[in-house]
Tab-separated table of C-alpha atoms in Angstrom:
chain	number	residue	atom	x	y	z
A	1	MET	CA	26.045	-4.373	39.487
A	2	GLU	CA	27.886	-3.328	36.360
A	3	THR	CA	28.754	-6.918	35.525
A	4	SER	CA	25.190	-8.162	36.037
A	5	ALA	CA	23.818	-5.441	33.750
A	6	LYS	CA	26.325	-6.417	31.093
A	7	SER	CA	25.623	-10.128	31.398
A	8	SER	CA	21.862	-9.605	31.210
A	9	ASP	CA	22.376	-7.634	27.998
A	10	ARG	CA	24.244	-10.573	26.585
A	11	LEU	CA	21.742	-13.097	27.933
A	12	SER	CA	18.701	-11.532	26.355
A	13	SER	CA	20.235	-11.468	22.888
A	14	LEU	CA	19.326	-14.227	20.480
A	15	TRP	CA	22.741	-13.683	18.870
A	16	PHE	CA	24.313	-15.174	22.005
A	17	GLY	CA	27.059	-12.545	21.986
A	18	TRP	CA	28.676	-13.867	18.824
A	19	THR	CA	31.212	-11.594	17.133
A	20	ALA	CA	32.273	-11.629	13.478
A	21	ARG	CA	35.365	-13.596	14.518
A	22	ASP	CA	33.181	-16.266	16.117
A	23	TRP	CA	31.129	-16.590	12.945
A	24	ALA	CA	34.306	-16.918	10.876
A	25	VAL	CA	35.693	-19.615	13.171
A	26	VAL	CA	32.455	-21.628	13.285
A	27	LEU	CA	31.788	-21.460	9.544
A	28	THR	CA	35.383	-22.337	8.636
A	29	CYS	CA	35.576	-25.219	11.096
A	30	GLY	CA	32.164	-26.514	10.006
A	31	VAL	CA	33.151	-26.742	6.351
A	32	VAL	CA	36.685	-28.039	6.929
A	33	PHE	CA	35.601	-30.698	9.395
A	34	GLY	CA	32.711	-31.677	7.138
A	35	LEU	CA	35.319	-32.625	4.528
A	36	ILE	CA	37.431	-34.391	7.149
A	37	TYR	CA	34.321	-36.332	8.281
A	38	ARG	CA	34.004	-37.646	4.735
A	39	LEU	CA	37.563	-39.011	4.842
A	40	TRP	CA	36.898	-40.402	8.300
A	41	ASP	CA	33.809	-42.208	6.973
A	42	ASP	CA	36.143	-43.999	4.567
A	43	LEU	CA	38.625	-44.845	7.336
A	44	TYR	CA	35.802	-46.242	9.496
A	45	THR	CA	34.510	-48.291	6.585
A	46	VAL	CA	37.949	-49.682	5.816
A	47	MET	CA	38.478	-50.713	9.433
A	48	LEU	CA	35.013	-52.247	9.736
A	49	VAL	CA	34.549	-53.888	6.343
A	50	LYS	CA	37.954	-54.375	4.723
A	51	TRP	CA	39.873	-55.248	7.884
A	52	GLY	CA	36.874	-56.873	9.523
A	53	TRP	CA	37.308	-55.185	12.909
A	54	ASN	CA	34.693	-55.520	15.603
A	55	LEU	CA	32.401	-52.500	16.100
A	56	ALA	CA	33.741	-51.852	19.585
A	57	PRO	CA	37.446	-51.111	18.871
A	58	THR	CA	36.526	-49.356	15.637
A	59	SER	CA	34.459	-46.875	17.639
A	60	LEU	CA	37.611	-45.562	19.318
A	61	ILE	CA	38.002	-43.300	16.266
A	62	ASN	CA	34.518	-41.803	16.688
A	63	TRP	CA	35.955	-38.705	18.350
A	64	MET	CA	36.820	-37.117	15.016
A	65	TRP	CA	33.108	-36.815	14.101
A	66	PHE	CA	32.631	-34.413	17.004
A	67	MET	CA	35.489	-32.035	16.253
A	68	GLY	CA	33.393	-29.884	13.876
A	69	GLY	CA	31.473	-28.724	16.939
A	70	PHE	CA	34.040	-29.139	19.696
A	71	ILE	CA	36.859	-27.172	18.088
A	72	PRO	CA	34.826	-23.987	17.372
A	73	ALA	CA	33.311	-24.239	20.859
A	74	ALA	CA	36.793	-24.498	22.376
A	75	ILE	CA	38.063	-21.572	20.298
A	76	THR	CA	35.093	-19.208	20.662
A	77	ARG	CA	33.694	-20.359	24.027
A	78	LYS	CA	30.254	-19.057	22.991
A	79	PRO	CA	26.788	-20.626	23.411
A	80	GLY	CA	25.648	-22.485	20.320
A	81	ALA	CA	29.075	-22.837	18.696
A	82	CYS	CA	29.136	-26.600	19.248
A	83	LEU	CA	25.590	-27.151	17.948
A	84	PHE	CA	25.935	-24.918	14.909
A	85	GLY	CA	29.432	-26.065	13.916
A	86	GLU	CA	28.524	-29.740	14.189
A	87	SER	CA	25.268	-29.294	12.226
A	88	LEU	CA	27.101	-27.449	9.463
A	89	ALA	CA	29.808	-30.108	9.316
A	90	ALA	CA	27.164	-32.832	9.052
A	91	LEU	CA	25.421	-30.931	6.254
A	92	VAL	CA	28.714	-30.637	4.363
A	93	GLU	CA	29.382	-34.321	5.014
A	94	VAL	CA	26.092	-35.532	3.495
A	95	THR	CA	26.226	-33.054	0.613
A	96	VAL	CA	29.795	-33.448	-0.560
A	97	GLY	CA	30.994	-36.177	-2.967
A	98	PRO	CA	30.379	-39.915	-2.797
A	99	TYR	CA	32.160	-42.468	-0.690
A	100	THR	CA	35.287	-43.680	-2.423
A	101	ILE	CA	34.682	-47.237	-1.270
A	102	ASP	CA	31.393	-48.921	-2.110
A	103	VAL	CA	30.136	-50.865	0.854
A	104	GLY	CA	26.418	-50.832	0.286
A	105	ASP	CA	24.840	-49.867	3.567
A	106	PHE	CA	27.014	-46.864	4.489
A	107	GLY	CA	25.599	-44.906	1.586
A	108	PRO	CA	26.832	-41.545	0.293
A	109	GLU	CA	23.444	-40.221	-0.748
A	110	ILE	CA	21.660	-37.036	0.166
A	111	TYR	CA	18.557	-39.209	0.293
A	112	ARG	CA	18.336	-42.558	2.030
A	113	THR	CA	15.742	-45.295	1.849
A	114	VAL	CA	13.795	-46.506	4.858
A	115	TYR	CA	11.695	-49.636	4.680
A	116	ILE	CA	8.161	-49.937	6.032
A	117	ALA	CA	6.389	-53.259	5.484
A	118	GLY	CA	8.830	-54.171	2.736
A	119	GLN	CA	8.241	-50.939	0.833
A	120	GLY	CA	11.105	-48.444	0.460
A	121	TYR	CA	10.568	-44.717	1.010
A	122	PRO	CA	13.136	-41.936	0.423
A	123	VAL	CA	14.021	-39.656	3.346
A	124	PHE	CA	16.657	-36.945	3.701
A	125	ASN	CA	19.901	-38.508	4.872
A	126	MET	CA	19.551	-38.996	8.622
A	127	VAL	CA	23.257	-38.292	9.149
A	128	LEU	CA	22.348	-34.592	9.123
A	129	TYR	CA	20.004	-35.078	12.052
A	130	VAL	CA	22.537	-37.303	13.797
A	131	GLY	CA	24.974	-34.407	13.436
A	132	ILE	CA	22.488	-31.983	15.008
A	133	LEU	CA	22.024	-34.338	17.954
A	134	GLU	CA	25.771	-34.910	18.293
A	135	GLY	CA	26.237	-31.160	18.510
A	136	LEU	CA	23.324	-30.701	20.887
A	137	ALA	CA	24.252	-33.253	23.559
A	138	PRO	CA	27.717	-31.763	24.337
A	139	GLU	CA	26.169	-28.291	24.050
A	140	TYR	CA	23.887	-29.209	26.948
A	141	VAL	CA	26.814	-30.232	29.135
A	142	LEU	CA	28.626	-26.987	28.366
A	143	GLY	CA	25.377	-25.064	28.949
A	144	TRP	CA	24.669	-26.801	32.253
A	145	PHE	CA	28.078	-25.547	33.372
A	146	GLY	CA	26.807	-22.088	32.396
A	147	TYR	CA	29.406	-21.802	29.588
A	148	ARG	CA	31.821	-21.020	32.397
A	149	ARG	CA	33.819	-24.228	32.698
A	150	TRP	CA	36.239	-25.199	29.956
A	151	ASP	CA	38.584	-27.472	31.886
A	152	TRP	CA	39.416	-31.113	31.159
A	153	THR	CA	36.578	-32.559	33.251
A	154	ALA	CA	33.953	-30.435	31.506
A	155	TRP	CA	35.217	-31.467	28.082
A	156	VAL	CA	35.351	-35.156	29.002
A	157	LEU	CA	31.767	-34.977	30.276
A	158	ALA	CA	30.672	-33.154	27.116
A	159	GLY	CA	32.356	-35.836	25.032
A	160	ALA	CA	30.731	-38.598	27.082
A	161	ALA	CA	27.305	-37.064	26.432
A	162	GLY	CA	28.178	-36.987	22.749
A	163	GLY	CA	29.300	-40.626	22.816
A	164	LEU	CA	26.068	-41.636	24.522
A	165	ILE	CA	23.812	-39.894	22.002
A	166	GLU	CA	25.884	-41.301	19.147
A	167	PHE	CA	25.356	-44.790	20.585
A	168	CYS	CA	21.581	-44.163	20.751
A	169	THR	CA	21.339	-42.813	17.202
A	170	GLY	CA	23.356	-45.774	15.935
A	171	ILE	CA	20.710	-48.096	17.366
A	172	TRP	CA	17.486	-46.242	16.655
A	173	MET	CA	18.107	-43.928	13.730
A	174	THR	CA	20.889	-45.009	11.390
A	175	HIS	CA	20.665	-48.679	12.471
A	176	TYR	CA	24.436	-48.993	11.937
A	177	TYR	CA	24.816	-50.942	15.156
A	178	VAL	CA	23.870	-54.585	14.810
A	179	PHE	CA	24.851	-56.404	17.966
A	180	GLU	CA	26.048	-59.939	17.423
A	181	SER	CA	26.693	-60.428	21.132
A	182	THR	CA	26.266	-58.829	24.530
A	183	TRP	CA	30.020	-58.201	24.586
A	184	THR	CA	29.762	-56.083	21.453
A	185	PHE	CA	26.900	-54.076	22.966
A	186	TRP	CA	28.685	-53.177	26.203
A	187	GLY	CA	32.066	-52.903	24.508
A	188	LEU	CA	30.651	-50.490	21.962
A	189	LEU	CA	29.051	-48.380	24.681
A	190	LEU	CA	32.364	-48.317	26.558
A	191	THR	CA	34.500	-47.446	23.543
A	192	SER	CA	31.996	-44.800	22.424
A	193	LEU	CA	32.338	-43.138	25.816
A	194	ILE	CA	36.137	-43.517	25.880
A	195	GLY	CA	36.627	-42.597	22.244
A	196	VAL	CA	34.561	-39.432	22.273
A	197	GLY	CA	34.832	-38.541	25.956
A	198	VAL	CA	38.444	-39.174	26.886
A	199	ILE	CA	40.211	-38.912	23.513
A	200	GLY	CA	37.989	-36.265	21.897
A	201	GLY	CA	37.568	-34.325	25.123
A	202	SER	CA	41.317	-34.262	25.745
A	203	VAL	CA	42.099	-33.141	22.188
A	204	THR	CA	39.535	-30.350	22.419
A	205	TRP	CA	40.714	-29.310	25.858
A	206	ALA	CA	44.291	-29.100	24.547
A	207	VAL	CA	43.197	-26.968	21.574
A	208	GLY	CA	41.254	-24.622	23.846
A	209	ARG	CA	44.234	-24.369	26.190
A	210	ILE	CA	46.521	-23.358	23.347
A	211	VAL	CA	44.075	-20.755	22.004
A	212	TRP	CA	43.175	-19.269	25.398
A	213	ARG	CA	46.690	-19.528	26.854
A	214	GLY	CA	46.936	-17.813	30.236
A	215	LYS	CA	43.160	-17.501	30.647
A	216	GLU	CA	41.215	-19.111	33.471
A	217	GLU	CA	39.442	-22.317	32.475
A	218	ARG	CA	36.776	-21.822	35.110
A	219	ILE	CA	35.320	-18.413	34.450
B	1	MET	CA	11.667	-16.817	44.401
B	2	SER	CA	11.615	-13.143	43.521
B	3	ALA	CA	13.288	-11.797	40.418
B	4	GLN	CA	15.964	-10.122	42.528
B	5	ALA	CA	16.858	-13.288	44.417
B	6	GLN	CA	16.964	-15.149	41.114
B	7	ASN	CA	19.363	-12.585	39.653
B	8	GLN	CA	21.583	-12.903	42.708
B	9	GLU	CA	21.665	-16.660	42.317
B	10	LEU	CA	22.502	-16.343	38.630
B	11	ALA	CA	25.269	-13.846	39.337
B	12	ARG	CA	26.749	-16.117	41.975
B	13	TYR	CA	26.491	-19.561	40.388
B	14	GLY	CA	25.914	-18.879	36.713
B	15	LEU	CA	22.833	-21.123	36.614
B	16	PRO	CA	19.842	-21.772	38.855
B	17	ARG	CA	20.727	-24.451	41.419
B	18	TRP	CA	18.716	-27.611	41.941
B	19	ARG	CA	16.986	-27.897	45.300
B	20	VAL	CA	15.331	-30.954	46.853
B	21	SER	CA	11.880	-29.567	46.081
B	22	ASP	CA	12.836	-29.247	42.404
B	23	VAL	CA	13.875	-32.911	42.275
B	24	LEU	CA	10.583	-33.904	43.881
B	25	TRP	CA	8.592	-31.759	41.463
B	26	VAL	CA	10.361	-33.181	38.407
B	27	GLY	CA	10.017	-36.749	39.685
B	28	ALA	CA	6.313	-36.311	40.479
B	29	ILE	CA	5.567	-34.687	37.115
B	30	GLY	CA	7.521	-37.417	35.324
B	31	ILE	CA	5.596	-40.189	37.108
B	32	ILE	CA	2.177	-38.577	36.683
B	33	GLY	CA	3.061	-37.806	33.073
B	34	GLY	CA	4.029	-41.437	32.491
B	35	LEU	CA	0.688	-42.626	33.868
B	36	LEU	CA	-1.193	-40.112	31.711
B	37	TYR	CA	0.857	-41.039	28.622
B	38	ARG	CA	0.008	-44.695	29.110
B	39	PHE	CA	-3.577	-44.717	30.322
B	40	VAL	CA	-5.278	-41.421	29.433
B	41	PHE	CA	-3.756	-39.705	26.409
B	42	PRO	CA	-3.919	-42.670	23.988
B	43	ALA	CA	-7.693	-42.788	24.528
B	44	VAL	CA	-7.948	-39.012	24.151
B	45	SER	CA	-5.975	-38.854	20.924
B	46	ALA	CA	-7.831	-41.904	19.561
B	47	ALA	CA	-11.103	-40.140	20.297
B	48	CYS	CA	-9.762	-37.163	18.321
B	49	GLY	CA	-9.015	-39.475	15.398
B	50	ALA	CA	-5.205	-39.600	15.699
B	51	GLY	CA	-3.438	-41.439	12.895
B	52	GLU	CA	-6.493	-41.356	10.659
B	53	THR	CA	-6.822	-37.833	9.336
B	54	GLN	CA	-3.294	-36.427	9.277
B	55	PRO	CA	-2.392	-33.613	9.488
B	56	TRP	CA	-5.490	-32.530	11.461
B	57	SER	CA	-5.083	-35.154	14.160
B	58	SER	CA	-1.557	-33.850	14.829
B	59	LEU	CA	-3.307	-30.959	16.573
B	60	THR	CA	-3.473	-33.304	19.583
B	61	ASN	CA	0.272	-34.066	19.521
B	62	GLY	CA	0.955	-31.393	22.136
B	63	VAL	CA	-0.270	-33.644	24.947
B	64	TRP	CA	2.888	-35.760	24.576
B	65	MET	CA	5.108	-32.794	25.484
B	66	LEU	CA	3.118	-31.780	28.563
B	67	ALA	CA	5.320	-33.367	31.259
B	68	GLY	CA	8.544	-31.733	30.059
B	69	PHE	CA	7.086	-28.269	29.618
B	70	LEU	CA	5.289	-28.258	32.960
B	71	ALA	CA	8.417	-29.490	34.766
B	72	LEU	CA	10.568	-26.763	33.231
B	73	GLY	CA	7.918	-24.087	33.824
B	74	ILE	CA	7.445	-25.010	37.468
B	75	THR	CA	11.084	-25.581	38.476
B	76	ARG	CA	13.079	-23.549	35.928
B	77	ARG	CA	16.091	-25.781	36.579
B	78	PRO	CA	18.630	-26.875	33.917
B	79	GLY	CA	17.732	-30.265	32.511
B	80	SER	CA	14.311	-30.561	34.131
B	81	MET	CA	12.474	-30.803	30.808
B	82	ILE	CA	14.766	-33.572	29.531
B	83	LEU	CA	14.532	-35.469	32.812
B	84	ALA	CA	10.754	-35.239	33.184
B	85	GLU	CA	10.047	-36.083	29.548
B	86	SER	CA	12.437	-39.070	29.505
B	87	LEU	CA	11.084	-40.324	32.813
B	88	ALA	CA	7.486	-40.076	31.593
B	89	ALA	CA	8.353	-41.864	28.344
B	90	LEU	CA	10.289	-44.597	30.190
B	91	LEU	CA	7.462	-45.156	32.652
B	92	SER	CA	4.764	-45.326	29.991
B	93	LEU	CA	6.930	-47.805	28.071
B	94	LEU	CA	7.453	-50.032	31.122
B	95	LEU	CA	3.728	-49.916	31.933
B	96	SER	CA	2.835	-50.905	28.394
B	97	GLY	CA	4.951	-54.061	28.718
B	98	GLN	CA	6.098	-53.815	25.113
B	99	THR	CA	9.778	-53.148	25.649
B	100	HIS	CA	11.030	-54.194	22.212
B	101	ALA	CA	10.070	-53.231	18.694
B	102	GLU	CA	10.796	-54.553	15.234
B	103	ILE	CA	12.752	-52.501	12.738
B	104	GLU	CA	13.275	-53.225	9.103
B	105	LEU	CA	16.663	-52.749	7.508
B	106	ALA	CA	17.006	-53.496	3.804
B	107	GLY	CA	14.214	-56.026	3.970
B	108	LYS	CA	15.553	-57.767	7.095
B	109	THR	CA	13.615	-57.568	10.375
B	110	ARG	CA	15.434	-57.101	13.682
B	111	MET	CA	14.364	-56.579	17.282
B	112	VAL	CA	15.654	-53.503	19.127
B	113	LEU	CA	14.697	-51.782	22.354
B	114	HIS	CA	11.486	-49.846	21.852
B	115	PRO	CA	12.376	-46.351	20.560
B	116	LEU	CA	9.792	-44.592	22.749
B	117	VAL	CA	12.331	-43.638	25.430
B	118	PHE	CA	14.594	-42.212	22.756
B	119	THR	CA	11.805	-40.118	21.219
B	120	GLY	CA	10.918	-38.836	24.689
B	121	LEU	CA	14.549	-37.863	25.244
B	122	LEU	CA	14.646	-36.161	21.844
B	123	GLN	CA	11.474	-34.156	22.519
B	124	GLY	CA	12.925	-32.961	25.806
B	125	MET	CA	16.218	-32.049	24.130
B	126	GLY	CA	14.470	-30.169	21.328
B	127	GLY	CA	12.380	-28.150	23.735
B	128	GLU	CA	15.141	-27.243	26.146
B	129	THR	CA	17.739	-26.160	23.588
B	130	ILE	CA	16.841	-22.481	23.440
B	131	PHE	CA	16.736	-22.163	27.226
B	132	CYS	CA	20.182	-23.770	27.473
B	133	LEU	CA	21.627	-21.425	24.856
B	134	LEU	CA	20.160	-18.470	26.785
B	135	ARG	CA	21.708	-19.852	30.018
B	136	TYR	CA	18.306	-20.428	31.635
B	137	ALA	CA	17.965	-16.697	32.206
B	138	ASP	CA	15.252	-15.679	29.741
B	139	TRP	CA	11.704	-16.865	30.351
B	140	ARG	CA	9.628	-14.563	28.159
B	141	PHE	CA	6.764	-16.018	26.148
B	142	GLY	CA	8.650	-15.647	22.861
B	143	VAL	CA	11.355	-17.973	24.163
B	144	TRP	CA	8.690	-20.498	25.159
B	145	LEU	CA	7.355	-20.312	21.600
B	146	ILE	CA	10.830	-21.011	20.191
B	147	SER	CA	11.053	-23.895	22.629
B	148	ALA	CA	7.697	-25.257	21.407
B	149	ALA	CA	8.954	-24.994	17.826
B	150	GLY	CA	12.141	-26.908	18.748
B	151	CYS	CA	10.098	-29.582	20.480
B	152	ALA	CA	7.701	-29.908	17.533
B	153	TRP	CA	10.629	-30.054	15.111
B	154	PHE	CA	12.370	-32.842	17.025
B	155	SER	CA	9.081	-34.690	17.399
B	156	TYR	CA	8.419	-34.459	13.653
B	157	ILE	CA	11.973	-35.507	12.813
B	158	SER	CA	11.830	-38.500	15.126
B	159	GLY	CA	8.554	-39.417	13.445
B	160	ILE	CA	10.558	-39.540	10.209
B	161	TYR	CA	13.736	-41.295	11.349
B	162	VAL	CA	12.998	-43.144	14.595
B	163	THR	CA	9.407	-44.377	14.512
B	164	LYS	CA	9.120	-43.694	10.756
B	165	CYS	CA	5.337	-43.240	10.976
B	166	TYR	CA	5.371	-39.903	9.077
B	167	VAL	CA	7.403	-41.157	6.112
B	168	LEU	CA	4.307	-42.500	4.395
B	169	PHE	CA	2.709	-39.061	3.982
B	170	PRO	CA	3.393	-36.640	1.106
B	171	ALA	CA	5.453	-33.509	1.783
B	172	THR	CA	2.508	-31.126	2.189
B	173	VAL	CA	0.895	-33.359	4.804
B	174	GLN	CA	4.271	-33.628	6.566
B	175	ALA	CA	4.496	-29.825	6.674
B	176	GLY	CA	0.967	-29.778	8.098
B	177	ILE	CA	1.957	-32.322	10.733
B	178	PHE	CA	4.866	-30.160	11.839
B	179	LEU	CA	2.674	-27.046	11.921
B	180	GLY	CA	-0.112	-28.813	13.821
B	181	THR	CA	2.357	-30.218	16.353
B	182	PHE	CA	3.856	-26.763	16.837
B	183	LEU	CA	0.468	-25.093	17.318
B	184	SER	CA	-0.766	-27.678	19.787
B	185	THR	CA	2.529	-27.638	21.713
B	186	ALA	CA	2.379	-23.844	21.891
B	187	VAL	CA	-1.207	-23.774	23.136
B	188	LEU	CA	-1.322	-26.900	25.309
B	189	CYS	CA	2.215	-26.800	26.770
B	190	ALA	CA	4.110	-23.553	26.259
B	191	LEU	CA	1.268	-21.259	27.309
B	192	PRO	CA	0.478	-22.949	30.654
B	193	ALA	CA	4.192	-23.471	31.403
B	194	TRP	CA	4.919	-19.789	30.761
B	195	TRP	CA	1.945	-18.691	32.858
B	196	LEU	CA	2.818	-21.045	35.758
B	197	GLY	CA	6.436	-19.907	35.765
B	198	ARG	CA	5.356	-16.276	35.798
B	199	GLN	CA	3.035	-16.891	38.739
B	200	LEU	CA	5.722	-18.778	40.656
B	201	PHE	CA	8.863	-16.775	39.943
B	202	GLU	CA	7.986	-13.283	38.831
B	203	LYS	CA	5.573	-12.306	41.569
B	204	SER	CA	7.348	-11.767	44.888
B	205	ARG	CA	5.615	-13.944	47.414
B	206	PRO	CA	4.647	-12.605	50.877
């Protein structure tokens, strides 16, 4: 009964049991990975535009854009770490400096233009909202495991959820994904899942294993 | 299920388990919701002047969140709001027969899959977030209100970025749209879902 009393204390708190250390980890990772995201934007652009790669193989590097949420979640193992870290990283990404390479559509701005009936309207850069969604989808997978499973399978599933939502936002929100062929469509879906799920999930799982060495991964 | 049995289940498994009856409930609510979304609610919100006098007509926006909230209130199972809301959106899209939509990108027009399923998914995700973070263990009315705010926020944001129908309005009207959506979601969805869940789970049945 003692454990259930303790857990219900923690459950009913809107602070989700976060300690000062958790806040430090999430804030630090959010800012640092926001800067790394910016560099990664350039890498992606170089691969896609300068080297002329297809969308599908290029998406194998998508895993890095999830680390701002995954790494704090793996280190703190607290509810909300993934969502908050990823949102913060996305905010840093859209706020900080311009792209170093000018490629038109992948703009650096805090504001973006959307077109309705030929007329352009400014909106806040949707990458921030994409970041919130990319933090939220893996958060759900971790939450549906009750924040009790931190093994490889759980991380791969969390990454796959992230890859799926990233695929959807690329079609419907940022409109980055223009499909020239059916092969590109299915290939992009596959490499999104592999890139974020298998690669990103494995990296995160390894980081969590190092930090929580000797601890059970299924609590 | 009584509160004590629910606590035992939580202590044992960490989260409430899905049962067959929960799947049936979510499926039925999703299908009925899809039919309502396609055939009934458009007429209702048109009668209330939707799309003409924003932000006042956004006071009817809550009807589009009904399926997800009722499913989560009745079953209290992880993911039931997302599932029911996506299912209802998918069904209403298939019934409408308009599966593709045009988007404009830098002056060029392209066809993509209709974003309605995506907005349905987003509304479900926005509403369920706070319950997920609280490990599906806190069902007080305040949490339902936070959930309604999350749902209204995601609905407003997808109106900006996905369907883009709110972009045309000035910032004050946009704030009114968000507020109206939140109020209607709280009254039309969160309140009945909270009440139903209380009747079903927090009174021990004979």
